[in-house]
Amino acid sequence: MRVGVLTGGGDCPGLNAVIRAVVRKGIQVYGYEFVGFRAGWRGPLEGDTIALDVQAVRGILPRGGTILGSSRTNPIKVEGGIERIKDNLAGLGVDALIAIGGEDTLGVAKQLHGAGVNVVGVPKTIDNDLNATDYTFGFDTAVNIAMEAIDRLHTTAESHHRALICEVMGRHAGWIALHAGMAAGANVILIPEKPFDIEKVVEYVESRFKTRYAPIIVVAEGAHPLEGQMAVQTGELDAFGHVRLGGIGQRLADEIEKRTGKEARCTVLGHIQRGGTPTAFDRVLATRFGLQAIDAVHDGEYGKMVALSGTDIVRVDLSAATDRLKTVPVERYEEAEIFFG
Ligand code: F6P
């Protein structure tokens, strides 16, 4: 049996841990051979491969990024893309493919499975917005990075008695903002799921300024104000049609400064949230996902994604994982709101 492995979409800490687990168990227990595909779906589309054996995965467990490289290449947008992938897999003698990615990568995996390719998916994203799994790996690391940054912002904000806005990732789902903001005691958390009222935000900021503390606002990059309240900028689209965001934190800082007369500054954490070594939680989750993925291949259970359910690693249909995004439920936001202001 020859198994292909690829990592697609935005990278995240823990990808290498999955690759290592897949390869180690696949070779040691099942006697399989592996082919690594470079740069997400571009690899199978162009037949661009990399050797993947036990030697290649030695020492990669704590390393961020992905030894295979990643991209947002969308083969469905390429004329004859699916057929080209099928031909390349056949030409390379690849019997099954493990695709490690988020909603876009797994959406392509689902289509390929429908076209007769033996695929198993592994859920990855710092955003934690994939349906049918309790958590994705990468999320815990991103939250810890953001929490540490917010802890640091607290002390400098208090020294200068100014408002500090911390913009974190999350285009459609505010999981990072919610968890990092809650863990670090933010005074306001703004998420894409709930359009914010700038008047209310200013109220929270002003009430905080009355104490010896200074306001810290955590805002997800996809958060937006109630219609008509503030102009926000939109960016260009990627191959999967997602808008490239960034800018809401600075807009908020400008608006808060204008409305309160107090200094406000913005820190955008950006790709720092995706880089570097994974936390212990993410290393273990990614490793367990990898082990389950190669077991699914061994069982011939294709069209599935491995997932976390409670503390168990289970297999769910790829369609359940990609049908809709897992966003922050109202009641989770309400828990955080108790601490606003
Ligand atoms: O999906 C992961 C993610 O990090 C999002 O949180 C973010 O909006 C996006 O990727 C950024 O993508 P890129 O690195 O391609 O700009």
GROMACS .gro file of C-alpha atoms and ligand atoms in nm:
model
  357
    1MET     CA    1   0.000   0.000   0.000
    2ARG     CA    2   0.127   0.346  -0.097
    3VAL     CA    3  -0.020   0.641   0.092
    4GLY     CA    4   0.007   1.007  -0.007
    5VAL     CA    5   0.006   1.285   0.254
    6LEU     CA    6  -0.054   1.658   0.204
    7THR     CA    7  -0.107   1.968   0.420
    8GLY     CA    8  -0.329   2.243   0.275
    9GLY     CA    9  -0.451   2.591   0.365
   10GLY     CA   10  -0.297   2.818   0.628
   11ASP     CA   11  -0.031   2.632   0.825
   12CYS     CA   12  -0.068   2.571   1.197
   13PRO     CA   13   0.134   2.427   1.485
   14GLY     CA   14   0.090   2.048   1.502
   15LEU     CA   15   0.095   1.966   1.130
   16ASN     CA   16   0.433   1.797   1.163
   17ALA     CA   17   0.310   1.595   1.461
   18VAL     CA   18   0.030   1.450   1.244
   19ILE     CA   19   0.269   1.368   0.959
   20ARG     CA   20   0.508   1.197   1.201
   21ALA     CA   21   0.233   0.985   1.360
   22VAL     CA   22   0.088   0.880   1.021
   23VAL     CA   23   0.428   0.779   0.886
   24ARG     CA   24   0.560   0.611   1.202
   25LYS     CA   25   0.251   0.394   1.254
   26GLY     CA   26   0.202   0.336   0.882
   27ILE     CA   27   0.555   0.199   0.839
   28GLN     CA   28   0.609   0.028   1.177
   29VAL     CA   29   0.269  -0.135   1.216
   30TYR     CA   30   0.127  -0.170   0.864
   31GLY     CA   31   0.440  -0.182   0.647
   32TYR     CA   32   0.313   0.093   0.413
   33GLU     CA   33   0.511   0.325   0.187
   34PHE     CA   34   0.453   0.701   0.182
   35VAL     CA   35   0.470   0.984  -0.068
   36GLY     CA   36   0.463   1.344   0.054
   37PHE     CA   37   0.295   1.601  -0.168
   38ARG     CA   38   0.434   1.953  -0.159
   39ALA     CA   39   0.231   2.269  -0.099
   40GLY     CA   40  -0.124   2.145  -0.044
   41TRP     CA   41  -0.331   2.051  -0.349
   42ARG     CA   42  -0.062   2.195  -0.577
   43GLY     CA   43   0.144   1.878  -0.504
   44PRO     CA   44  -0.096   1.618  -0.645
   45LEU     CA   45  -0.207   1.860  -0.916
   46GLU     CA   46   0.147   1.893  -1.048
   47GLY     CA   47   0.284   1.558  -0.930
   48ASP     CA   48   0.527   1.744  -0.702
   49THR     CA   49   0.643   1.497  -0.436
   50ILE     CA   50   0.887   1.467  -0.150
   51ALA     CA   51   1.030   1.150   0.013
   52LEU     CA   52   0.846   1.057   0.331
   53ASP     CA   53   1.000   0.785   0.547
   54VAL     CA   54   1.093   0.741   0.914
   55GLN     CA   55   1.415   0.938   0.862
   56ALA     CA   56   1.221   1.231   0.711
   57VAL     CA   57   0.995   1.259   1.018
   58ARG     CA   58   1.265   1.230   1.285
   59GLY     CA   59   1.276   1.533   1.518
   60ILE     CA   60   0.974   1.713   1.370
   61LEU     CA   61   0.726   1.666   1.659
   62PRO     CA   62   0.796   2.006   1.826
   63ARG     CA   63   0.850   2.198   1.503
   64GLY     CA   64   0.587   2.445   1.384
   65GLY     CA   65   0.493   2.478   1.018
   66THR     CA   66   0.486   2.175   0.789
   67ILE     CA   67   0.775   1.986   0.632
   68LEU     CA   68   0.551   1.935   0.325
   69GLY     CA   69   0.476   2.304   0.272
   70SER     CA   70   0.125   2.438   0.225
   71SER     CA   71  -0.078   2.654  -0.012
   72ARG     CA   72  -0.431   2.767  -0.080
   73THR     CA   73  -0.433   2.611  -0.428
   74ASN     CA   74  -0.789   2.516  -0.521
   75PRO     CA   75  -0.783   2.235  -0.783
   76ILE     CA   76  -1.157   2.273  -0.839
   77LYS     CA   77  -1.089   2.615  -0.990
   78VAL     CA   78  -0.833   2.461  -1.227
   79GLU     CA   79  -0.963   2.327  -1.558
   80GLY     CA   80  -0.963   1.945  -1.535
   81GLY     CA   81  -0.803   1.971  -1.186
   82ILE     CA   82  -0.975   1.669  -1.033
   83GLU     CA   83  -0.885   1.446  -1.332
   84ARG     CA   84  -0.524   1.565  -1.323
   85ILE     CA   85  -0.499   1.473  -0.956
   86LYS     CA   86  -0.650   1.130  -1.023
   87ASP     CA   87  -0.404   1.068  -1.308
   88ASN     CA   88  -0.106   1.180  -1.101
   89LEU     CA   89  -0.207   0.962  -0.807
   90ALA     CA   90  -0.247   0.663  -1.039
   91GLY     CA   91   0.087   0.737  -1.208
   92LEU     CA   92   0.264   0.749  -0.871
   93GLY     CA   93   0.093   0.430  -0.753
   94VAL     CA   94  -0.077   0.610  -0.464
   95ASP     CA   95  -0.362   0.397  -0.328
   96ALA     CA   96  -0.488   0.636  -0.060
   97LEU     CA   97  -0.446   1.000   0.035
   98ILE     CA   98  -0.443   1.166   0.378
   99ALA     CA   99  -0.538   1.534   0.346
  100ILE     CA  100  -0.462   1.748   0.651
  101GLY     CA  101  -0.644   2.080   0.633
  102GLY     CA  102  -0.934   2.307   0.718
  103GLU     CA  103  -1.274   2.355   0.554
  104ASP     CA  104  -1.129   2.436   0.209
  105THR     CA  105  -0.878   2.150   0.191
  106LEU     CA  106  -1.133   1.904   0.328
  107GLY     CA  107  -1.400   2.037   0.091
  108VAL     CA  108  -1.173   1.937  -0.198
  109ALA     CA  109  -1.106   1.602  -0.026
  110LYS     CA  110  -1.481   1.539  -0.014
  111GLN     CA  111  -1.516   1.610  -0.386
  112LEU     CA  112  -1.222   1.385  -0.469
  113HIS     CA  113  -1.377   1.108  -0.264
  114GLY     CA  114  -1.696   1.156  -0.466
  115ALA     CA  115  -1.481   1.117  -0.779
  116GLY     CA  116  -1.352   0.780  -0.656
  117VAL     CA  117  -1.030   0.872  -0.473
  118ASN     CA  118  -0.955   0.699  -0.141
  119VAL     CA  119  -0.925   0.995   0.095
  120VAL     CA  120  -0.911   1.041   0.472
  121GLY     CA  121  -0.920   1.392   0.621
  122VAL     CA  122  -0.752   1.534   0.931
  123PRO     CA  123  -0.895   1.859   1.073
  124LYS     CA  124  -0.649   2.145   1.113
  125THR     CA  125  -0.698   2.513   1.183
  126ILE     CA  126  -0.603   2.762   1.448
  127ASP     CA  127  -0.957   2.902   1.401
  128ASN     CA  128  -1.126   2.593   1.558
  129ASP     CA  129  -1.421   2.649   1.323
  130LEU     CA  130  -1.448   2.302   1.169
  131ASN     CA  131  -1.773   2.129   1.236
  132ALA     CA  132  -1.798   1.773   1.375
  133THR     CA  133  -1.487   1.791   1.593
  134ASP     CA  134  -1.473   1.936   1.945
  135TYR     CA  135  -1.133   2.092   1.875
  136THR     CA  136  -0.886   2.124   1.591
  137PHE     CA  137  -0.514   2.116   1.667
  138GLY     CA  138  -0.338   2.451   1.638
  139PHE     CA  139  -0.616   2.631   1.822
  140ASP     CA  140  -0.475   2.575   2.171
  141THR     CA  141  -0.134   2.707   2.062
  142ALA     CA  142  -0.287   3.016   1.900
  143VAL     CA  143  -0.495   3.087   2.212
  144ASN     CA  144  -0.191   3.057   2.438
  145ILE     CA  145   0.014   3.290   2.217
  146ALA     CA  146  -0.269   3.546   2.216
  147MET     CA  147  -0.326   3.510   2.592
  148GLU     CA  148   0.039   3.578   2.664
  149ALA     CA  149   0.033   3.883   2.437
  150ILE     CA  150  -0.280   4.020   2.609
  151ASP     CA  151  -0.123   3.963   2.954
  152ARG     CA  152   0.167   4.180   2.838
  153LEU     CA  153  -0.064   4.445   2.695
  154HIS     CA  154  -0.237   4.479   3.035
  155THR     CA  155   0.074   4.605   3.212
  156THR     CA  156   0.178   4.857   2.948
  157ALA     CA  157  -0.184   4.979   2.907
  158GLU     CA  158  -0.203   5.041   3.282
  159SER     CA  159   0.131   5.228   3.291
  160HIS     CA  160   0.011   5.471   3.025
  161HIS     CA  161  -0.358   5.461   3.107
  162ARG     CA  162  -0.449   5.412   2.745
  163ALA     CA  163  -0.684   5.170   2.567
  164LEU     CA  164  -0.513   4.882   2.391
  165ILE     CA  165  -0.684   4.686   2.118
  166CYS     CA  166  -0.553   4.340   2.032
  167GLU     CA  167  -0.661   4.207   1.692
  168VAL     CA  168  -0.650   3.828   1.662
  169MET     CA  169  -0.726   3.590   1.374
  170GLY     CA  170  -1.075   3.458   1.301
  171ARG     CA  171  -1.254   3.559   0.983
  172HIS     CA  172  -1.588   3.390   1.039
  173ALA     CA  173  -1.558   3.250   1.390
  174GLY     CA  174  -1.443   3.422   1.707
  175TRP     CA  175  -1.305   3.120   1.896
  176ILE     CA  176  -0.952   3.259   1.936
  177ALA     CA  177  -1.082   3.599   2.052
  178LEU     CA  178  -1.328   3.436   2.293
  179HIS     CA  179  -1.083   3.194   2.455
  180ALA     CA  180  -0.778   3.425   2.460
  181GLY     CA  181  -0.991   3.718   2.580
  182MET     CA  182  -1.149   3.509   2.855
  183ALA     CA  183  -0.816   3.357   2.962
  184ALA     CA  184  -0.645   3.697   2.976
  185GLY     CA  185  -0.929   3.899   3.129
  186ALA     CA  186  -1.012   4.127   2.838
  187ASN     CA  187  -1.261   4.408   2.910
  188VAL     CA  188  -1.439   4.364   2.579
  189ILE     CA  189  -1.432   4.077   2.326
  190LEU     CA  190  -1.565   4.134   1.975
  191ILE     CA  191  -1.637   3.841   1.745
  192PRO     CA  192  -1.768   3.801   1.386
  193GLU     CA  193  -2.078   3.615   1.507
  194LYS     CA  194  -2.216   3.920   1.688
  195PRO     CA  195  -2.202   4.263   1.521
  196PHE     CA  196  -2.091   4.509   1.789
  197ASP     CA  197  -2.245   4.834   1.902
  198ILE     CA  198  -1.968   5.096   1.910
  199GLU     CA  199  -2.166   5.303   2.164
  200LYS     CA  200  -2.163   5.005   2.404
  201VAL     CA  201  -1.792   4.940   2.343
  202VAL     CA  202  -1.716   5.305   2.427
  203GLU     CA  203  -1.926   5.271   2.745
  204TYR     CA  204  -1.720   4.969   2.855
  205VAL     CA  205  -1.398   5.155   2.777
  206GLU     CA  206  -1.505   5.463   2.971
  207SER     CA  207  -1.613   5.264   3.275
  208ARG     CA  208  -1.277   5.086   3.275
  209PHE     CA  209  -1.092   5.417   3.254
  210LYS     CA  210  -1.262   5.518   3.582
  211THR     CA  211  -1.065   5.245   3.764
  212ARG     CA  212  -0.686   5.228   3.800
  213TYR     CA  213  -0.690   4.969   3.524
  214ALA     CA  214  -0.687   5.038   3.152
  215PRO     CA  215  -0.920   4.886   2.893
  216ILE     CA  216  -0.809   4.594   2.678
  217ILE     CA  217  -1.026   4.506   2.381
  218VAL     CA  218  -0.977   4.177   2.199
  219VAL     CA  219  -1.120   4.184   1.849
  220ALA     CA  220  -1.136   3.905   1.592
  221GLU     CA  221  -1.026   4.020   1.246
  222GLY     CA  222  -1.372   3.936   1.107
  223ALA     CA  223  -1.568   4.130   1.372
  224HIS     CA  224  -1.780   4.414   1.238
  225PRO     CA  225  -1.997   4.693   1.376
  226LEU     CA  226  -2.375   4.714   1.354
  227GLU     CA  227  -2.478   4.830   1.010
  228GLY     CA  228  -2.411   5.196   0.938
  229GLN     CA  229  -2.209   5.260   1.257
  230MET     CA  230  -1.853   5.265   1.124
  231ALA     CA  231  -1.694   5.217   0.783
  232VAL     CA  232  -1.471   4.904   0.769
  233GLN     CA  233  -1.228   4.808   0.499
  234THR     CA  234  -1.251   4.490   0.289
  235GLY     CA  235  -0.963   4.320   0.111
  236GLU     CA  236  -0.894   4.102  -0.192
  237LEU     CA  237  -1.015   3.740  -0.225
  238ASP     CA  238  -0.806   3.421  -0.214
  239ALA     CA  239  -0.857   3.111  -0.436
  240PHE     CA  240  -1.135   2.985  -0.208
  241GLY     CA  241  -1.315   3.320  -0.216
  242HIS     CA  242  -1.220   3.433   0.137
  243VAL     CA  243  -1.160   3.802   0.185
  244ARG     CA  244  -0.814   3.892   0.320
  245LEU     CA  245  -0.894   4.084   0.634
  246GLY     CA  246  -0.707   4.311   0.873
  247GLY     CA  247  -0.783   4.661   0.982
  248ILE     CA  248  -1.073   4.639   1.227
  249GLY     CA  249  -0.838   4.680   1.527
  250GLN     CA  250  -0.695   5.008   1.396
  251ARG     CA  251  -1.043   5.133   1.300
  252LEU     CA  252  -1.158   5.065   1.656
  253ALA     CA  253  -0.856   5.240   1.805
  254ASP     CA  254  -0.927   5.551   1.591
  255GLU     CA  255  -1.294   5.549   1.684
  256ILE     CA  256  -1.232   5.499   2.057
  257GLU     CA  257  -0.973   5.777   2.061
  258LYS     CA  258  -1.215   6.008   1.879
  259ARG     CA  259  -1.511   5.928   2.106
  260THR     CA  260  -1.333   5.914   2.447
  261GLY     CA  261  -1.050   6.163   2.395
  262LYS     CA  262  -0.818   5.901   2.548
  263GLU     CA  263  -0.522   5.748   2.372
  264ALA     CA  264  -0.592   5.412   2.202
  265ARG     CA  265  -0.340   5.186   2.025
  266CYS     CA  266  -0.377   4.867   1.825
  267THR     CA  267  -0.162   4.552   1.820
  268VAL     CA  268  -0.226   4.304   1.538
  269LEU     CA  269  -0.098   3.957   1.631
  270GLY     CA  270  -0.136   3.819   1.277
  271HIS     CA  271   0.074   3.520   1.176
  272ILE     CA  272   0.257   3.505   1.511
  273GLN     CA  273  -0.051   3.305   1.617
  274ARG     CA  274   0.029   3.039   1.358
  275GLY     CA  275   0.404   3.012   1.404
  276GLY     CA  276   0.638   2.823   1.632
  277THR     CA  277   0.616   2.518   1.850
  278PRO     CA  278   0.277   2.357   1.936
  279THR     CA  279   0.154   2.329   2.296
  280ALA     CA  280   0.147   1.988   2.465
  281PHE     CA  281  -0.230   1.970   2.405
  282ASP     CA  282  -0.186   2.027   2.031
  283ARG     CA  283   0.103   1.783   2.002
  284VAL     CA  284  -0.101   1.507   2.166
  285LEU     CA  285  -0.419   1.585   1.970
  286ALA     CA  286  -0.229   1.602   1.639
  287THR     CA  287  -0.048   1.276   1.717
  288ARG     CA  288  -0.373   1.098   1.804
  289PHE     CA  289  -0.538   1.233   1.485
  290GLY     CA  290  -0.246   1.098   1.280
  291LEU     CA  291  -0.267   0.754   1.438
  292GLN     CA  292  -0.644   0.737   1.376
  293ALA     CA  293  -0.605   0.857   1.016
  294ILE     CA  294  -0.368   0.578   0.921
  295ASP     CA  295  -0.594   0.328   1.101
  296ALA     CA  296  -0.885   0.453   0.887
  297VAL     CA  297  -0.675   0.394   0.574
  298HIS     CA  298  -0.590   0.046   0.699
  299ASP     CA  299  -0.962  -0.025   0.757
  300GLY     CA  300  -1.045   0.107   0.408
  301GLU     CA  301  -1.279   0.362   0.567
  302TYR     CA  302  -1.254   0.646   0.318
  303GLY     CA  303  -1.452   0.969   0.285
  304LYS     CA  304  -1.404   1.020   0.659
  305MET     CA  305  -1.242   1.281   0.877
  306VAL     CA  306  -1.089   1.196   1.213
  307ALA     CA  307  -1.235   1.405   1.493
  308LEU     CA  308  -1.224   1.469   1.867
  309SER     CA  309  -1.540   1.379   2.053
  310GLY     CA  310  -1.498   1.437   2.426
  311THR     CA  311  -1.167   1.264   2.486
  312ASP     CA  312  -1.211   1.004   2.209
  313ILE     CA  313  -1.079   1.019   1.853
  314VAL     CA  314  -1.360   0.913   1.620
  315ARG     CA  315  -1.432   0.907   1.245
  316VAL     CA  316  -1.703   1.125   1.094
  317ASP     CA  317  -1.818   1.180   0.734
  318LEU     CA  318  -1.619   1.443   0.547
  319SER     CA  319  -1.952   1.600   0.454
  320ALA     CA  320  -2.047   1.650   0.823
  321ALA     CA  321  -1.719   1.831   0.871
  322THR     CA  322  -1.751   2.063   0.575
  323ASP     CA  323  -2.125   2.133   0.547
  324ARG     CA  324  -2.115   2.433   0.777
  325LEU     CA  325  -1.874   2.622   0.999
  326LYS     CA  326  -1.869   2.577   1.376
  327THR     CA  327  -1.920   2.927   1.511
  328VAL     CA  328  -1.934   3.058   1.868
  329PRO     CA  329  -2.280   2.989   2.020
  330VAL     CA  330  -2.463   3.280   2.185
  331GLU     CA  331  -2.443   3.123   2.531
  332ARG     CA  332  -2.063   3.096   2.512
  333TYR     CA  333  -2.042   3.468   2.429
  334GLU     CA  334  -2.280   3.549   2.714
  335GLU     CA  335  -2.044   3.377   2.959
  336ALA     CA  336  -1.766   3.613   2.849
  337GLU     CA  337  -1.991   3.922   2.859
  338ILE     CA  338  -2.020   3.897   3.240
  339PHE     CA  339  -1.664   4.031   3.259
  340PHE     CA  340  -1.699   4.320   3.011
  341GLY     CA  341  -1.649   4.678   3.120
  342F6P     O1  342  -0.752   2.986   0.849
  342F6P     C1  343  -0.642   3.019   0.923
  342F6P     C2  344  -0.609   3.166   0.913
  342F6P     O2  345  -0.495   3.189   0.992
  342F6P     C3  346  -0.722   3.262   0.950
  342F6P     O3  347  -0.739   3.281   1.087
  342F6P     C4  348  -0.679   3.387   0.880
  342F6P     O4  349  -0.788   3.470   0.853
  342F6P     C5  350  -0.621   3.335   0.752
  342F6P     O5  351  -0.578   3.203   0.780
  342F6P     C6  352  -0.505   3.415   0.700
  342F6P     O6  353  -0.464   3.357   0.582
  342F6P     P1  354  -0.331   3.394   0.504
  342F6P     O7  355  -0.215   3.346   0.588
  342F6P     O8  356  -0.339   3.320   0.377
  342F6P     O9  357  -0.330   3.541   0.490
   0.00000   0.00000   0.00000
